[in-house]
CSV table of C-alpha atoms and ligand atoms in Angstrom, one decimal:
chain,number,residue,atom,x,y,z
A,4,UNK,CA,0.1,-0.2,0.1
A,5,UNK,CA,2.4,2.7,1.2
A,6,UNK,CA,4.7,2.0,-1.7
A,7,UNK,CA,1.8,2.4,-4.3
A,8,UNK,CA,1.0,5.8,-2.7
A,9,UNK,CA,4.7,6.9,-3.2
A,10,UNK,CA,4.3,7.0,-6.5
A,11,UNK,CA,1.0,9.2,-6.6
A,12,UNK,CA,1.5,12.4,-8.2
A,13,UNK,CA,0.0,15.7,-5.9
A,14,UNK,CA,-2.6,15.4,-9.2
A,15,UNK,CA,-3.3,11.9,-8.9
A,16,UNK,CA,-4.0,12.5,-5.4
A,17,UNK,CA,-6.2,15.1,-5.3
A,18,UNK,CA,-8.1,12.7,-7.8
A,19,UNK,CA,-8.1,9.9,-5.5
A,20,UNK,CA,-9.1,11.5,-2.8
A,21,UNK,CA,-12.0,12.7,-4.1
A,22,UNK,CA,-13.1,9.8,-6.2
A,23,UNK,CA,-12.4,8.0,-2.3
A,24,UNK,CA,-10.3,5.5,-3.4
A,25,UNK,CA,-8.3,6.4,-0.3
A,26,UNK,CA,-9.0,9.1,2.5
A,27,UNK,CA,-6.7,12.3,3.4
A,28,UNK,CA,-5.3,10.1,6.6
A,29,UNK,CA,-4.6,7.0,4.9
A,30,UNK,CA,-1.7,9.3,2.6
A,31,UNK,CA,-0.6,10.8,5.5
A,32,UNK,CA,0.1,7.8,7.3
A,33,UNK,CA,1.3,6.8,4.4
A,34,UNK,CA,4.0,9.3,3.5
A,35,UNK,CA,4.7,9.8,7.2
A,36,UNK,CA,5.4,6.4,7.8
A,37,UNK,CA,8.1,6.1,5.0
A,38,UNK,CA,9.7,10.0,6.3
A,39,UNK,CA,10.6,8.0,9.2
A,40,UNK,CA,12.5,5.0,7.4
A,41,UNK,CA,13.5,6.2,4.3
A,42,UNK,CA,13.5,9.6,5.3
A,43,UNK,CA,15.5,8.7,8.3
A,44,UNK,CA,18.5,7.1,6.1
A,45,UNK,CA,19.3,9.7,3.6
A,46,UNK,CA,18.9,12.0,6.4
A,47,UNK,CA,16.1,14.1,4.6
A,48,UNK,CA,14.3,15.9,7.8
A,49,UNK,CA,14.6,17.4,10.3
A,50,UNK,CA,11.4,17.7,12.3
A,51,UNK,CA,8.3,16.0,11.3
A,52,UNK,CA,4.9,17.5,12.1
A,53,UNK,CA,2.9,14.5,13.0
A,54,UNK,CA,0.0,16.1,14.9
A,55,UNK,CA,-0.4,19.0,12.6
A,56,UNK,CA,-0.9,16.5,9.7
A,57,UNK,CA,-3.2,14.4,11.3
A,58,UNK,CA,-5.0,17.0,12.2
A,59,UNK,CA,-5.6,18.5,9.2
A,60,UNK,CA,-6.0,15.3,7.2
A,61,UNK,CA,-8.9,14.6,9.2
A,62,UNK,CA,-10.4,17.1,8.0
A,63,UNK,CA,-9.7,17.5,4.9
A,64,UNK,CA,-11.6,13.7,5.1
A,65,UNK,CA,-14.5,15.8,7.1
A,66,UNK,CA,-15.3,18.1,3.9
A,67,UNK,CA,-14.9,15.3,1.4
A,68,UNK,CA,-17.3,13.5,3.4
A,69,UNK,CA,-19.7,16.6,3.6
A,70,UNK,CA,-18.7,17.5,0.1
A,71,UNK,CA,-17.7,20.5,1.0
A,72,UNK,CA,-15.2,22.1,-1.6
A,73,UNK,CA,-11.5,21.2,0.3
A,74,UNK,CA,-8.9,23.3,-1.6
A,75,UNK,CA,-6.6,22.8,-4.8
A,76,UNK,CA,-4.7,20.9,-3.2
A,77,UNK,CA,-6.8,19.0,-0.9
A,78,UNK,CA,-5.0,16.8,1.2
A,79,UNK,CA,-1.5,16.6,-0.6
A,80,UNK,CA,1.5,15.8,2.2
A,81,UNK,CA,4.4,18.4,1.1
A,82,UNK,CA,7.3,19.2,3.0
A,83,UNK,CA,9.1,22.3,4.0
A,84,UNK,CA,12.8,23.5,3.7
A,85,UNK,CA,13.7,23.9,7.7
A,86,UNK,CA,14.0,27.8,6.8
A,87,UNK,CA,10.9,28.5,5.9
A,88,UNK,CA,8.9,29.3,8.8
A,89,UNK,CA,6.0,27.1,10.4
A,90,UNK,CA,4.4,27.6,14.0
A,91,UNK,CA,3.9,25.1,16.6
A,92,UNK,CA,7.9,23.1,15.0
A,93,UNK,CA,10.9,24.6,15.3
A,94,UNK,CA,13.1,26.4,12.7
A,95,UNK,CA,16.3,25.7,12.8
A,96,UNK,CA,18.0,27.1,9.2
A,97,UNK,CA,20.0,24.1,10.1
A,98,UNK,CA,22.1,25.4,12.5
A,99,UNK,CA,22.9,25.0,16.0
A,100,UNK,CA,22.3,28.4,17.0
A,101,UNK,CA,18.7,28.1,15.7
A,102,UNK,CA,17.6,25.2,18.4
A,103,UNK,CA,14.9,25.4,19.4
A,104,UNK,CA,13.6,28.3,18.2
A,105,UNK,CA,9.6,27.7,17.1
A,106,UNK,CA,9.1,30.8,14.7
A,107,UNK,CA,5.4,32.9,16.7
A,108,UNK,CA,3.9,32.9,12.6
A,109,UNK,CA,3.6,31.6,9.9
A,110,UNK,CA,5.5,31.7,6.4
A,111,UNK,CA,2.9,33.4,3.9
A,112,UNK,CA,3.9,30.3,1.9
A,113,UNK,CA,3.1,27.9,5.1
A,114,UNK,CA,-0.7,29.7,5.0
A,115,UNK,CA,-0.9,29.7,1.7
A,116,UNK,CA,-0.3,25.8,1.5
A,117,UNK,CA,-2.4,25.1,4.0
A,118,UNK,CA,-5.4,26.9,3.2
A,119,UNK,CA,-5.5,25.4,-0.4
A,120,UNK,CA,-6.1,22.4,1.7
A,121,UNK,CA,-2.2,20.8,1.6
A,122,UNK,CA,-0.8,19.1,4.7
A,123,UNK,CA,2.8,19.6,5.9
A,124,UNK,CA,3.5,16.5,7.5
A,125,UNK,CA,7.5,17.9,8.1
A,126,UNK,CA,10.8,20.4,8.0
A,127,UNK,CA,13.2,19.3,5.2
A,128,UNK,CA,17.2,19.2,6.6
A,129,UNK,CA,19.4,21.6,4.3
A,130,UNK,CA,22.9,23.1,4.1
A,131,UNK,CA,23.4,25.9,7.4
A,132,UNK,CA,21.4,29.0,6.3
A,133,UNK,CA,21.2,27.8,3.2
A,134,UNK,CA,24.9,27.6,2.7
A,135,UNK,CA,26.1,25.6,0.3
A,136,UNK,CA,26.2,23.2,-3.1
A,137,UNK,CA,25.9,19.9,-1.7
A,138,UNK,CA,23.9,19.9,2.0
A,139,UNK,CA,27.0,18.7,4.2
A,140,UNK,CA,27.2,21.7,5.3
A,141,UNK,CA,24.2,20.6,8.0
A,142,UNK,CA,24.1,21.0,11.7
A,143,UNK,CA,22.0,17.2,11.6
A,144,UNK,CA,24.7,15.9,9.2
A,145,UNK,CA,24.6,15.7,5.7
A,146,UNK,CA,21.4,14.6,3.6
A,147,UNK,CA,22.1,11.6,1.3
A,148,UNK,CA,21.0,11.7,-2.5
A,149,UNK,CA,18.5,8.6,-2.5
A,150,UNK,CA,19.8,7.6,-6.1
A,151,UNK,CA,22.1,5.9,-4.2
A,152,UNK,CA,25.8,5.1,-4.3
A,153,UNK,CA,26.9,7.7,-1.5
A,154,UNK,CA,26.9,10.8,-3.4
A,155,UNK,CA,24.9,14.4,-2.5
A,156,UNK,CA,21.5,15.7,-2.6
A,157,UNK,CA,22.5,18.6,-4.5
A,158,UNK,CA,21.9,21.6,-1.7
A,159,UNK,CA,21.6,24.0,-0.1
A,160,UNK,CA,18.0,22.4,-0.4
A,161,UNK,CA,19.3,19.1,-0.1
A,162,UNK,CA,16.2,17.6,1.9
A,163,UNK,CA,13.6,18.8,-0.3
A,164,UNK,CA,14.9,17.6,-3.1
A,165,UNK,CA,15.7,14.2,-1.7
A,166,UNK,CA,12.2,13.8,0.0
A,167,UNK,CA,9.9,14.4,-3.4
A,168,UNK,CA,13.1,12.0,-5.6
A,169,UNK,CA,12.5,9.7,-2.9
A,170,UNK,CA,8.7,9.3,-2.8
A,171,UNK,CA,8.3,10.7,0.7
A,172,UNK,CA,6.1,14.2,-0.9
A,173,UNK,CA,5.4,14.2,-4.3
A,174,UNK,CA,6.1,18.3,-3.9
A,175,UNK,CA,9.0,20.0,-1.2
A,176,UNK,CA,9.4,23.4,-0.8
A,177,UNK,CA,13.3,25.0,-0.9
A,178,UNK,CA,15.0,28.4,-1.1
A,179,UNK,CA,17.3,29.8,-3.5
A,180,UNK,CA,20.2,32.2,-3.2
A,181,UNK,CA,22.5,30.7,-6.2
A,182,UNK,CA,20.7,27.8,-7.0
A,183,UNK,CA,19.7,25.9,-3.7
A,184,UNK,CA,16.4,24.3,-6.2
A,185,UNK,CA,17.6,23.8,-9.4
A,186,UNK,CA,21.1,21.5,-8.8
A,187,UNK,CA,19.5,19.9,-6.4
A,188,UNK,CA,16.5,18.6,-8.8
A,189,UNK,CA,19.3,18.0,-11.7
A,190,UNK,CA,21.1,15.8,-8.9
A,191,UNK,CA,18.4,14.0,-7.8
A,192,UNK,CA,16.6,13.8,-11.2
A,193,UNK,CA,13.6,15.8,-10.0
A,194,UNK,CA,12.1,19.4,-11.2
A,195,UNK,CA,12.8,22.1,-9.4
A,196,UNK,CA,11.4,26.0,-9.8
A,197,UNK,CA,13.1,29.7,-8.7
A,198,UNK,CA,10.7,31.5,-9.7
A,199,UNK,CA,10.7,35.2,-10.5
A,200,UNK,CA,12.6,37.8,-7.6
A,201,UNK,CA,8.9,38.7,-6.6
A,202,UNK,CA,7.6,35.9,-7.3
A,203,UNK,CA,6.7,34.2,-3.9
A,204,UNK,CA,6.5,36.0,-0.8
A,205,UNK,CA,10.3,35.5,1.4
A,206,UNK,CA,7.6,36.5,4.6
A,207,UNK,CA,8.8,33.9,6.6
A,208,UNK,CA,11.2,32.9,4.9
A,209,UNK,CA,14.6,33.1,7.2
A,210,UNK,CA,17.1,35.4,5.0
A,211,UNK,CA,20.3,35.0,3.6
A,212,UNK,CA,20.8,37.0,1.4
A,213,UNK,CA,17.5,39.3,0.8
A,214,UNK,CA,18.5,40.0,-2.6
A,215,UNK,CA,18.2,37.0,-4.4
A,216,UNK,CA,16.3,34.7,-2.1
A,217,UNK,CA,13.6,33.5,-3.7
A,218,UNK,CA,10.8,30.0,-2.7
A,219,UNK,CA,11.2,27.6,-4.8
A,220,UNK,CA,10.2,24.5,-5.6
A,221,UNK,CA,10.3,20.2,-6.3
A,222,UNK,CA,7.7,18.1,-8.4
A,223,UNK,CA,8.9,14.4,-10.0
A,224,UNK,CA,6.6,15.9,-13.0
A,225,UNK,CA,5.7,19.7,-14.3
A,226,UNK,CA,2.3,19.4,-13.5
A,227,UNK,CA,2.5,18.9,-9.7
A,228,UNK,CA,5.7,21.9,-10.1
A,229,UNK,CA,3.0,23.9,-11.7
A,230,UNK,CA,0.5,23.8,-9.6
A,231,UNK,CA,2.8,24.4,-6.7
A,232,UNK,CA,4.1,27.1,-7.7
A,233,UNK,CA,0.4,28.5,-8.6
A,234,UNK,CA,-0.5,28.3,-5.2
A,235,UNK,CA,1.8,30.6,-3.2
A,236,UNK,CA,2.7,33.1,-6.1
A,237,UNK,CA,1.8,36.4,-6.1
A,238,UNK,CA,2.0,39.9,-4.1
A,239,UNK,CA,1.9,39.7,0.0
A,240,UNK,CA,1.2,43.0,1.9
A,241,UNK,CA,4.1,41.6,4.7
A,242,UNK,CA,6.6,41.1,1.7
A,243,UNK,CA,6.6,44.9,-0.1
A,244,UNK,CA,9.7,42.5,-2.6
A,245,UNK,CA,7.0,40.4,-3.7
A,246,UNK,CA,4.6,41.7,-6.7
A,247,UNK,CA,1.5,42.0,-8.4
A,248,UNK,CA,1.2,40.1,-11.6
A,249,UNK,CA,-1.2,38.2,-14.0
A,250,UNK,CA,-0.7,34.2,-12.7
A,251,UNK,CA,-2.9,32.2,-14.8
A,252,UNK,CA,-3.5,28.7,-14.5
A,253,UNK,CA,0.1,27.0,-15.3
A,254,UNK,CA,-1.6,23.4,-14.5
A,255,UNK,CA,-4.2,24.4,-17.1
A,256,UNK,CA,-2.1,25.7,-20.0
A,257,UNK,CA,0.7,23.4,-20.0
A,258,UNK,CA,0.0,21.7,-23.3
A,259,UNK,CA,0.9,24.6,-26.0
A,260,UNK,CA,1.5,24.1,-29.7
A,261,UNK,CA,3.8,27.5,-29.4
A,262,UNK,CA,7.6,27.0,-30.5
A,263,UNK,CA,10.5,29.1,-28.7
A,264,UNK,CA,13.6,31.1,-29.8
A,265,UNK,CA,15.7,29.5,-27.3
A,266,UNK,CA,18.8,30.6,-27.4
A,267,UNK,CA,22.4,29.2,-26.5
A,268,UNK,CA,24.7,31.1,-24.6
A,269,UNK,CA,28.2,29.8,-25.7
A,270,UNK,CA,29.9,31.2,-22.7
A,271,UNK,CA,28.1,28.5,-21.1
A,272,UNK,CA,29.5,25.4,-22.5
A,273,UNK,CA,33.9,26.2,-22.5
A,274,UNK,CA,35.6,23.8,-20.2
A,275,UNK,CA,34.1,22.7,-17.2
A,276,UNK,CA,31.5,21.5,-18.6
A,277,UNK,CA,31.1,17.3,-18.1
A,278,UNK,CA,31.9,15.8,-21.6
A,279,UNK,CA,29.4,12.8,-20.7
A,280,UNK,CA,26.4,15.9,-19.8
A,281,UNK,CA,27.2,18.1,-22.3
A,282,UNK,CA,26.1,15.3,-24.3
A,283,UNK,CA,23.3,15.2,-23.0
A,284,UNK,CA,22.3,18.8,-23.0
A,285,UNK,CA,22.8,18.8,-27.1
A,286,UNK,CA,21.1,16.0,-27.4
A,287,UNK,CA,18.3,17.7,-26.2
A,288,UNK,CA,19.0,20.9,-28.1
A,289,UNK,CA,18.3,18.4,-31.1
A,290,UNK,CA,15.3,16.8,-29.6
A,291,UNK,CA,13.9,20.7,-29.7
A,292,UNK,CA,15.0,22.0,-32.8
A,293,UNK,CA,13.1,18.7,-34.8
A,294,UNK,CA,10.4,19.3,-33.1
A,295,UNK,CA,10.0,23.1,-34.6
A,296,UNK,CA,11.9,25.2,-32.3
A,297,UNK,CA,14.1,27.5,-33.4
A,298,UNK,CA,17.7,27.4,-31.3
A,299,UNK,CA,19.8,30.5,-31.4
A,300,UNK,CA,23.8,31.0,-30.8
A,301,UNK,CA,23.5,34.1,-28.2
A,302,UNK,CA,26.3,35.4,-25.9
A,303,UNK,CA,25.9,37.0,-22.4
A,304,UNK,CA,28.9,37.9,-22.3
A,305,UNK,CA,29.5,38.7,-17.9
A,306,UNK,CA,28.2,35.9,-17.8
A,307,UNK,CA,31.6,33.9,-16.7
A,308,UNK,CA,31.7,37.4,-13.8
A,309,UNK,CA,28.7,35.7,-12.2
A,310,UNK,CA,29.6,33.8,-9.5
A,311,UNK,CA,32.2,36.4,-8.5
A,312,UNK,CA,30.0,38.5,-8.0
A,313,UNK,CA,27.7,36.7,-6.6
A,314,UNK,CA,30.0,34.9,-4.3
A,315,UNK,CA,30.6,39.4,-2.8
A,316,UNK,CA,27.4,40.2,-3.1
A,317,UNK,CA,25.6,36.9,-1.0
A,318,UNK,CA,28.4,37.0,1.3
A,319,UNK,CA,27.9,41.0,2.2
A,320,UNK,CA,24.1,40.2,3.0
A,321,UNK,CA,23.9,37.4,5.2
A,322,UNK,CA,26.5,39.5,6.3
A,323,UNK,CA,23.7,41.9,8.0
A,324,UNK,CA,20.7,39.3,8.1
A,325,UNK,CA,22.5,37.3,10.6
A,326,UNK,CA,23.6,40.3,12.7
A,327,UNK,CA,20.5,39.7,14.4
A,328,UNK,CA,21.6,36.0,15.6
A,329,UNK,CA,23.4,36.8,18.9
A,330,UNK,CA,21.9,34.8,21.5
A,331,UNK,CA,19.4,37.3,23.3
A,332,UNK,CA,16.7,37.0,20.4
A,333,UNK,CA,16.3,33.4,19.0
A,334,UNK,CA,17.7,30.4,19.4
A,335,UNK,CA,20.9,29.7,22.2
A,336,UNK,CA,22.7,31.3,23.9
A,337,UNK,CA,25.9,30.4,26.0
A,338,UNK,CA,25.6,32.3,29.4
A,339,UNK,CA,28.4,34.8,31.1
A,340,UNK,CA,28.0,37.7,32.5
A,341,UNK,CA,30.1,40.1,30.3
A,342,UNK,CA,27.1,41.0,27.1
A,343,UNK,CA,29.9,41.3,24.4
A,344,UNK,CA,31.3,37.5,25.8
A,345,UNK,CA,28.0,36.3,25.9
A,346,UNK,CA,27.8,37.7,21.7
A,347,UNK,CA,31.2,35.9,21.1
A,348,UNK,CA,31.0,33.2,22.3
A,349,UNK,CA,26.7,32.3,21.3
A,350,UNK,CA,28.1,33.3,17.8
A,351,UNK,CA,31.3,31.0,17.8
A,352,UNK,CA,29.5,28.4,19.1
A,353,UNK,CA,27.0,28.5,17.1
A,354,UNK,CA,27.6,29.0,13.9
A,355,UNK,CA,29.3,26.3,11.3
A,356,UNK,CA,32.5,26.6,9.7
A,357,UNK,CA,30.5,27.6,6.4
A,358,UNK,CA,28.6,30.4,8.2
A,359,UNK,CA,31.1,31.9,9.8
A,360,UNK,CA,33.4,31.8,6.5
A,361,UNK,CA,31.2,34.0,5.3
A,362,UNK,CA,30.4,36.6,7.5
A,363,UNK,CA,34.2,37.1,7.3
A,364,UNK,CA,34.0,38.1,4.0
A,365,UNK,CA,30.9,39.5,3.9
A,366,UNK,CA,32.4,42.0,6.6
A,367,UNK,CA,35.0,42.1,4.9
A,368,UNK,CA,33.8,43.2,1.6
A,369,UNK,CA,31.5,46.2,3.2
A,370,UNK,CA,34.4,47.7,4.9
A,371,UNK,CA,35.5,51.0,4.2
A,372,UNK,CA,38.1,50.8,2.3
A,373,UNK,CA,36.3,48.0,0.7
A,374,UNK,CA,33.3,48.8,0.1
A,375,UNK,CA,34.2,50.6,-3.2
A,376,UNK,CA,36.2,48.1,-4.4
A,377,UNK,CA,34.0,44.4,-4.1
A,378,UNK,CA,30.8,45.5,-3.3
A,379,UNK,CA,30.1,48.3,-5.3
A,380,UNK,CA,31.7,47.3,-8.3
A,381,UNK,CA,30.2,43.7,-7.6
A,382,UNK,CA,26.8,45.8,-7.8
A,383,UNK,CA,27.5,47.5,-11.0
A,384,UNK,CA,28.2,44.5,-12.5
A,385,UNK,CA,25.2,42.6,-11.9
A,386,UNK,CA,23.6,45.7,-13.3
A,387,UNK,CA,25.6,44.6,-16.7
A,388,UNK,CA,24.6,41.1,-17.0
A,389,UNK,CA,21.1,41.9,-16.0
A,390,UNK,CA,21.1,43.9,-19.2
A,391,UNK,CA,22.7,41.2,-21.1
A,392,UNK,CA,19.2,39.1,-20.2
A,393,UNK,CA,17.3,41.9,-22.1
A,394,UNK,CA,19.2,42.5,-24.7
A,395,UNK,CA,19.0,38.2,-24.6
A,396,UNK,CA,15.1,38.2,-23.7
A,397,UNK,CA,14.3,40.9,-27.2
A,398,UNK,CA,15.5,38.4,-29.3
A,399,UNK,CA,14.8,34.6,-27.6
A,400,UNK,CA,12.1,33.4,-25.4
A,401,UNK,CA,14.2,31.6,-23.1
A,402,UNK,CA,17.8,30.5,-22.9
A,403,UNK,CA,19.1,27.0,-22.3
A,404,UNK,CA,21.9,25.7,-20.3
A,405,UNK,CA,22.7,22.8,-18.5
A,406,UNK,CA,21.9,23.2,-15.0
A,407,UNK,CA,25.8,22.2,-13.3
A,408,UNK,CA,28.5,21.6,-14.5
A,409,UNK,CA,28.4,17.7,-13.2
A,410,UNK,CA,26.3,15.2,-11.4
A,411,UNK,CA,26.1,14.7,-8.1
A,412,UNK,CA,28.8,13.7,-6.4
A,413,UNK,CA,30.2,11.8,-3.8
A,414,UNK,CA,29.8,12.7,0.3
A,415,UNK,CA,33.0,14.6,1.4
A,416,UNK,CA,34.5,15.1,-2.2
A,417,UNK,CA,34.7,18.9,-2.2
A,418,UNK,CA,33.8,19.9,1.5
A,419,UNK,CA,37.5,20.5,1.7
A,420,UNK,CA,37.4,22.8,-1.1
A,421,UNK,CA,35.4,25.9,-0.8
A,422,UNK,CA,36.1,27.3,-4.9
A,423,UNK,CA,35.2,23.7,-6.2
A,424,UNK,CA,32.2,23.8,-3.7
A,425,UNK,CA,31.2,27.5,-5.3
A,426,UNK,CA,31.5,27.0,-9.5
A,427,UNK,CA,28.8,23.7,-9.0
A,428,UNK,CA,26.4,27.4,-8.5
A,429,UNK,CA,28.1,28.5,-11.8
A,430,UNK,CA,25.1,27.6,-14.2
A,431,UNK,CA,22.6,29.1,-11.1
A,432,UNK,CA,23.7,31.9,-9.8
A,433,UNK,CA,23.2,34.3,-13.3
A,434,UNK,CA,19.5,33.8,-13.0
A,435,UNK,CA,19.6,34.9,-8.8
A,436,UNK,CA,21.5,37.9,-9.9
A,437,UNK,CA,18.8,39.4,-12.9
A,438,UNK,CA,15.6,38.2,-10.6
A,439,UNK,CA,15.0,36.1,-13.4
A,440,UNK,CA,13.0,33.2,-13.7
A,441,UNK,CA,14.6,29.0,-14.1
A,442,UNK,CA,13.6,25.4,-14.2
A,443,UNK,CA,16.1,22.4,-14.0
A,444,UNK,CA,14.3,19.6,-15.8
A,445,UNK,CA,15.3,16.1,-16.3
A,446,UNK,CA,17.4,15.1,-19.1
A,447,UNK,CA,18.7,12.0,-19.5
A,448,UNK,CA,21.8,10.2,-17.6
A,449,UNK,CA,25.6,10.3,-17.2
A,450,UNK,CA,26.9,6.2,-18.4
A,451,UNK,CA,26.9,5.5,-14.4
A,452,UNK,CA,23.4,6.4,-13.9
A,453,UNK,CA,24.1,9.7,-12.6
A,454,UNK,CA,20.9,11.9,-13.6
A,455,UNK,CA,21.5,15.5,-15.7
A,456,UNK,CA,19.4,19.1,-15.5
A,457,UNK,CA,19.0,21.1,-17.9
A,458,UNK,CA,18.2,24.8,-17.1
A,459,UNK,CA,15.7,27.3,-19.0
A,460,UNK,CA,15.5,30.6,-18.6
A,461,UNK,CA,13.2,33.8,-19.1
A,462,UNK,CA,12.1,36.7,-19.1
A,463,UNK,CA,11.0,38.2,-15.1
A,464,UNK,CA,7.5,36.6,-14.6
A,465,UNK,CA,6.9,35.0,-18.1
A,466,UNK,CA,7.8,31.5,-15.8
A,467,UNK,CA,4.4,29.9,-18.4
A,468,UNK,CA,6.6,29.8,-21.2
A,469,UNK,CA,9.3,28.2,-18.6
A,470,UNK,CA,6.1,25.3,-17.8
A,471,UNK,CA,4.7,24.3,-21.1
A,472,UNK,CA,8.7,24.1,-22.7
A,473,UNK,CA,9.4,21.6,-19.9
A,474,UNK,CA,6.0,20.1,-20.4
A,475,UNK,CA,6.5,20.0,-23.9
A,476,UNK,CA,10.5,17.7,-23.8
A,477,UNK,CA,8.7,15.6,-20.7
A,478,UNK,CA,6.5,14.1,-24.7
A,479,UNK,CA,9.4,14.3,-26.7
A,480,UNK,CA,11.0,11.9,-24.0
A,481,UNK,CA,8.7,10.0,-24.1
B,505,LIG,N1,25.2,27.3,-3.6
B,505,LIG,C1,25.2,28.3,-3.3
B,505,LIG,C2,25.9,29.6,-1.7
B,505,LIG,O1,25.9,27.9,-0.8
B,505,LIG,C3,23.8,28.8,-3.0
B,505,LIG,C4,22.7,28.5,-1.7
B,505,LIG,C5,21.2,28.9,-2.6
B,505,LIG,O2,20.9,29.0,-3.7
B,505,LIG,N2,20.5,29.0,-1.1
B,505,LIG,O3,25.6,30.5,-1.9
């Protein structure tokens, strides 16, 4: 029974509940028991939320029994990354410094999911404060990629990606600052969306680098992915950077005969791209061409600078955002009679080494004398990169690249080499810097079976084109 439910998509669950093939409580039981068995093996969750989940599932069953509306996500089990606030259970950001922190309010993402009938079954493991590309920077230990072989699931939303890929939940939410949804989606062989900046409210998402942070989602098919976005997107009074825009019913509009103009940026196919992964991407390009889409070589001349800019802006904003964790307001406090010593001891013990590295780097690039040389310069180049995209989108509907230069690597392989780790974001960081939407979709595998991800980026708020082309691609591969 359990294994059978675990293969169901969100759409299957919604239909099965309406047809009374099973109950919401059965689905919830199945997801939670899989989270306890498989999820524990993978270390995918930090907290499971049994009580709230079952209460919600019982309420859905009651509504079904009385023929009441259960909402567009009614009865679907969902997981949330542990930096997205959900009341009555801890939100740790996988950091010791947030030990036992229970948020006093729900994130807008959680509020919208619950009011659509979604059932949040747990909070997923992640890189501490979303800093990392392998999920090895968690205070709660590394997450394992369900495809096996001791591979990383990617990061920083590795727990959410693992939970979806392992069939524990059909939909999970993560967060993106530089690729933390797309890269794990690629490594685990599933779909991942990073929406346009302002597409989803950040209210209740623990801040890392606020000018790039966005909540994103994972699913095993494009329809579920588009549904997940549809439910949580749109303006929210609690986040002044969220945008009011026309968001169509994406899941109903996936089938399209549109022929797209697809740009291939020459800068993304040079050295560093794994040969076998590159081959899968080339095959995909050929498939698109055969299907009648136009492929054009384009240039994003400033994109080779994206990693350098990203790792200046991200650390600068992080050093400022993380100043609030001082032992006074949240979580952990190491007592000392002297206030400065208390701050010092709490932060020293509470933060892991990657977070400390970034706070130190961020403080440096913002300090007097270096601000102009690093931070201000990075912001200028970021503007040039945005213009590169604006120019390109006059000519093409979307830009196609690999999601990551390699397929999933082994746990421990890059942990001592922060620069190699930072280079994992080389293809994903540009979309965060430019604020545009991007998806990662499964695109074959290298010869030992590790999945490859294909990235598509579009103009701000044109998520629809991304969903449509991804849906088309899934059909082409059938
Ligand atoms: N890997 C990137 C980093 O470590 C991206 C993280 C993210 O998107 N949250 O900063």
